[in-house]
mmCIF file with all atom_site columns, C-alpha atoms in Angstrom:
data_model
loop_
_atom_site.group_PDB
_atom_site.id
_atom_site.type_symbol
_atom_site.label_atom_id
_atom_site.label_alt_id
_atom_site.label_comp_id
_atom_site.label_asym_id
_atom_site.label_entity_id
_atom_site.label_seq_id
_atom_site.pdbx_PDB_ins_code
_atom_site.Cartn_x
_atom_site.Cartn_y
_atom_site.Cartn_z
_atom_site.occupancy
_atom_site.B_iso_or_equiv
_atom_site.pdbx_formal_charge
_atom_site.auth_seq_id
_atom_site.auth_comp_id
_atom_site.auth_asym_id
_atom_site.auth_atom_id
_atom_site.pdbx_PDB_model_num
ATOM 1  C CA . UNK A 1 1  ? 0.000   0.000  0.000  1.00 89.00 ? 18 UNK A CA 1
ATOM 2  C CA . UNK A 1 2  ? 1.734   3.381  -0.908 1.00 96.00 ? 19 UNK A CA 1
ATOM 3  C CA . UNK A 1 3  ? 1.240   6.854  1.019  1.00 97.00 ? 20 UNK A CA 1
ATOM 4  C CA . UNK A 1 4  ? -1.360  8.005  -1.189 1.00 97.00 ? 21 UNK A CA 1
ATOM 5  C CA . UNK A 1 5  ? -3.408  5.288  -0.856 1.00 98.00 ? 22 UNK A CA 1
ATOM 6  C CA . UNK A 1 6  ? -3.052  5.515  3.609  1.00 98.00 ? 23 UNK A CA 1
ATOM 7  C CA . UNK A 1 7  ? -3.975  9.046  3.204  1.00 98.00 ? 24 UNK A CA 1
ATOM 8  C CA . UNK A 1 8  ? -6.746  8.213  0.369  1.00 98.00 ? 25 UNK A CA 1
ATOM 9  C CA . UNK A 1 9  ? -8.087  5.648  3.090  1.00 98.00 ? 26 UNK A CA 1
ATOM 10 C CA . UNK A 1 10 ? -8.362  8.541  6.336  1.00 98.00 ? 27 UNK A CA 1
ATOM 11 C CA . UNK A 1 11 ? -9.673  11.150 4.115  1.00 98.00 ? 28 UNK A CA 1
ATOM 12 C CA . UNK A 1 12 ? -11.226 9.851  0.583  1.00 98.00 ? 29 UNK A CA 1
ATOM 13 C CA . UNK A 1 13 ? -12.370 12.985 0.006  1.00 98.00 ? 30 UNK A CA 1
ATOM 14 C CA . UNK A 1 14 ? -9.695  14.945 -0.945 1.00 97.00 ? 31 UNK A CA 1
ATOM 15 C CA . UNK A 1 15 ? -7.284  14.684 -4.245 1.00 96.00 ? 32 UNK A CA 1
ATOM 16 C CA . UNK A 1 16 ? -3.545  14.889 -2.173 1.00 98.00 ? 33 UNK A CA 1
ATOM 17 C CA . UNK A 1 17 ? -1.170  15.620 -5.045 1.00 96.00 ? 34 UNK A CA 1
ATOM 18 C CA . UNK A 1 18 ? -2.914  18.630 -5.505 1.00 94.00 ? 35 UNK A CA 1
ATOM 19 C CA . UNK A 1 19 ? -1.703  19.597 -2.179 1.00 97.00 ? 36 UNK A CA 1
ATOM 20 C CA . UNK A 1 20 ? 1.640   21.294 -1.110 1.00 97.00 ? 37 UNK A CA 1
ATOM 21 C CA . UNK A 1 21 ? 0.608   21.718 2.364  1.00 98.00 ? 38 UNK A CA 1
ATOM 22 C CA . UNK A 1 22 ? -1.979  18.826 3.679  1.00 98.00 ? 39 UNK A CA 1
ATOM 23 C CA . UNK A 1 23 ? -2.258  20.850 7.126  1.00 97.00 ? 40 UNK A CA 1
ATOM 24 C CA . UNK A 1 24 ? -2.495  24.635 5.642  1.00 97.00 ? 41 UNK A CA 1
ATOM 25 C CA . UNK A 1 25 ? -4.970  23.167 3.013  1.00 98.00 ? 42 UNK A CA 1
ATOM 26 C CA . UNK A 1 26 ? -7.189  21.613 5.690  1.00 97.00 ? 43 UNK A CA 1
ATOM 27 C CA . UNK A 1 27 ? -6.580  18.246 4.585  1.00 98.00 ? 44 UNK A CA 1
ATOM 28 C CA . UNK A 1 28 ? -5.508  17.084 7.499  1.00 97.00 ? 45 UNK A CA 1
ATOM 29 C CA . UNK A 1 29 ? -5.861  18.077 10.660 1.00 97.00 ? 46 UNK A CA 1
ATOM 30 C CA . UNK A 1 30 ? -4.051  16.699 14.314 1.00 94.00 ? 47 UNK A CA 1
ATOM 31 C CA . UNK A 1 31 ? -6.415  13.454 14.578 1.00 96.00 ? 48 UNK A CA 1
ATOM 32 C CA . UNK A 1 32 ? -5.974  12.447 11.079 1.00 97.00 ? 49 UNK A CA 1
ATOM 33 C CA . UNK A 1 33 ? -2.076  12.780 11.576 1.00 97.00 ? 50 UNK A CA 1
ATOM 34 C CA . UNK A 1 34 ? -1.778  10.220 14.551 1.00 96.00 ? 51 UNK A CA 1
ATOM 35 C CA . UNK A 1 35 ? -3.824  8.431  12.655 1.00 98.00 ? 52 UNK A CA 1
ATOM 36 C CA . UNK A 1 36 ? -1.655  8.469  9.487  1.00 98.00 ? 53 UNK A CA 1
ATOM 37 C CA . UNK A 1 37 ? 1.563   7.709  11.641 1.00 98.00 ? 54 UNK A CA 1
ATOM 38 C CA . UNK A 1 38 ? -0.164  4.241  12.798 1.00 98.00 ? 55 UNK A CA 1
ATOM 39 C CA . UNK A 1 39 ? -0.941  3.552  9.172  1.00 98.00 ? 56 UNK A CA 1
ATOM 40 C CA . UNK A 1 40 ? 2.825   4.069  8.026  1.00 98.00 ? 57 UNK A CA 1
ATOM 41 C CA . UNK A 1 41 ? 4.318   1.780  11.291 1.00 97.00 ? 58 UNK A CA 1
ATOM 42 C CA . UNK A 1 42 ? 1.788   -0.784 10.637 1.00 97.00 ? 59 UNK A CA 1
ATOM 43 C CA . UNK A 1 43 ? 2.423   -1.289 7.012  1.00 97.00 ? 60 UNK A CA 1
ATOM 44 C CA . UNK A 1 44 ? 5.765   -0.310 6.748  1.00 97.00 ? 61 UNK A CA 1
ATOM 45 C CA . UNK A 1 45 ? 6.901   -1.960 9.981  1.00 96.00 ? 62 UNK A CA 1
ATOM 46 C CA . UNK A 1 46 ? 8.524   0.701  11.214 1.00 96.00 ? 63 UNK A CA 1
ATOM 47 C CA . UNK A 1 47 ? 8.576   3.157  14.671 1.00 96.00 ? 64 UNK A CA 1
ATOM 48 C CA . UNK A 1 48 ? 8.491   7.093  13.948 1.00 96.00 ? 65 UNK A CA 1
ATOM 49 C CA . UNK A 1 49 ? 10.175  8.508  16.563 1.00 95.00 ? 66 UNK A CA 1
ATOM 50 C CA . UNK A 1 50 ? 8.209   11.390 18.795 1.00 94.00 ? 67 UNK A CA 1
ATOM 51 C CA . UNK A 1 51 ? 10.209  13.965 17.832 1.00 95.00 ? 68 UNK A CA 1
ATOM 52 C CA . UNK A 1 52 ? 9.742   13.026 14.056 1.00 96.00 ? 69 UNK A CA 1
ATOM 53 C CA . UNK A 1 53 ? 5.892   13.487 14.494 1.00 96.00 ? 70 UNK A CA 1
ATOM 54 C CA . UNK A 1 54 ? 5.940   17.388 13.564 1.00 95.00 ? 71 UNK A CA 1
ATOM 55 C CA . UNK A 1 55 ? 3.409   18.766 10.635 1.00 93.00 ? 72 UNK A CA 1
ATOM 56 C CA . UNK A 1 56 ? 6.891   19.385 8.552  1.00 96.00 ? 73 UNK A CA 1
ATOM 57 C CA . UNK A 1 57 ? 7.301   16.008 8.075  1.00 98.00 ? 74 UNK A CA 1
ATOM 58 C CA . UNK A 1 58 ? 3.670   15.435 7.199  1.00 98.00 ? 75 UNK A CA 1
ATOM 59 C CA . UNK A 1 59 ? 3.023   18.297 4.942  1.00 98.00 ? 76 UNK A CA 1
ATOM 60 C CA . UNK A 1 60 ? 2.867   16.501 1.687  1.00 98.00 ? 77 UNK A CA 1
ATOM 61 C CA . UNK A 1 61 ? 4.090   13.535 -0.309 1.00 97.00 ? 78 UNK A CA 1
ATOM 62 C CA . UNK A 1 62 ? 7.194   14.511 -0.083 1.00 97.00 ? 79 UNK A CA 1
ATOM 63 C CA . UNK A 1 63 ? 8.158   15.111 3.030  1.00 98.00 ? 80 UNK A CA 1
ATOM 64 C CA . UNK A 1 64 ? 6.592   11.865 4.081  1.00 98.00 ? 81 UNK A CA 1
ATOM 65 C CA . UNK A 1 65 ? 8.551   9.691  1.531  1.00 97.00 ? 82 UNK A CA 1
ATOM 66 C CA . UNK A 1 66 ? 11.362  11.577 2.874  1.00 97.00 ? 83 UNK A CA 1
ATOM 67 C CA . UNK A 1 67 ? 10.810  10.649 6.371  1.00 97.00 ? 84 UNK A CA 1
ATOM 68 C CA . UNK A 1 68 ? 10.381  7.196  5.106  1.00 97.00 ? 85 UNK A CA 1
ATOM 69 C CA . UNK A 1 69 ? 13.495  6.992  3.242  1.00 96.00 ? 86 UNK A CA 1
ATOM 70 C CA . UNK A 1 70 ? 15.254  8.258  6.381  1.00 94.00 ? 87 UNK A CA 1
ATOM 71 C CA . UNK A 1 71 ? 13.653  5.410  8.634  1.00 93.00 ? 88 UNK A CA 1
ATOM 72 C CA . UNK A 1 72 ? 15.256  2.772  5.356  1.00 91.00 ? 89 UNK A CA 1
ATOM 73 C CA . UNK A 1 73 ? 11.612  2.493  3.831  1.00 92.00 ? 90 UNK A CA 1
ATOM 74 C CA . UNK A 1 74 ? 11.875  2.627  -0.305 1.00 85.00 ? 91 UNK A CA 1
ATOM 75 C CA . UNK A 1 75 ? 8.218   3.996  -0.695 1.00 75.00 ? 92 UNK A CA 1
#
């Protein structure tokens, strides 16, 4: 399962690669990202450290391939 489909699945109503900024867009909002972060441990099998879970990291595609690339995910 990739990243767009996790985020597809906690909000199917919005078109993310539209989106620069999933938070300053109103995609997503606190709930949805603690959410998302037990989505990408799950099916990744990976931990996110606390410190990692900041709406930079989270703010689009992007940044959240990034972080997964850091943590030795190829998403």
């Amino acid at each position: 399962m990739s990243v767009l489909d996790l985020l597809s699945a906690i909000r199917p109503e919005f078109d993310f690669r539209q989106s620069a900024d999933f938070f300053g867009d109103g995609l997503l909002d606190s709930l949805d990202l603690i959410t998302l972060v037990a989505d990408l441990e799950t099916t990744y099998g990976i931990r996110i450290d606390g410190m990692a879970i900041v709406p930079e990291n989270f703010r689009n595609l992007e940044a959240i391939e990034r972080l997964l690339r850091e943590a030795g995910v190829r998403p």
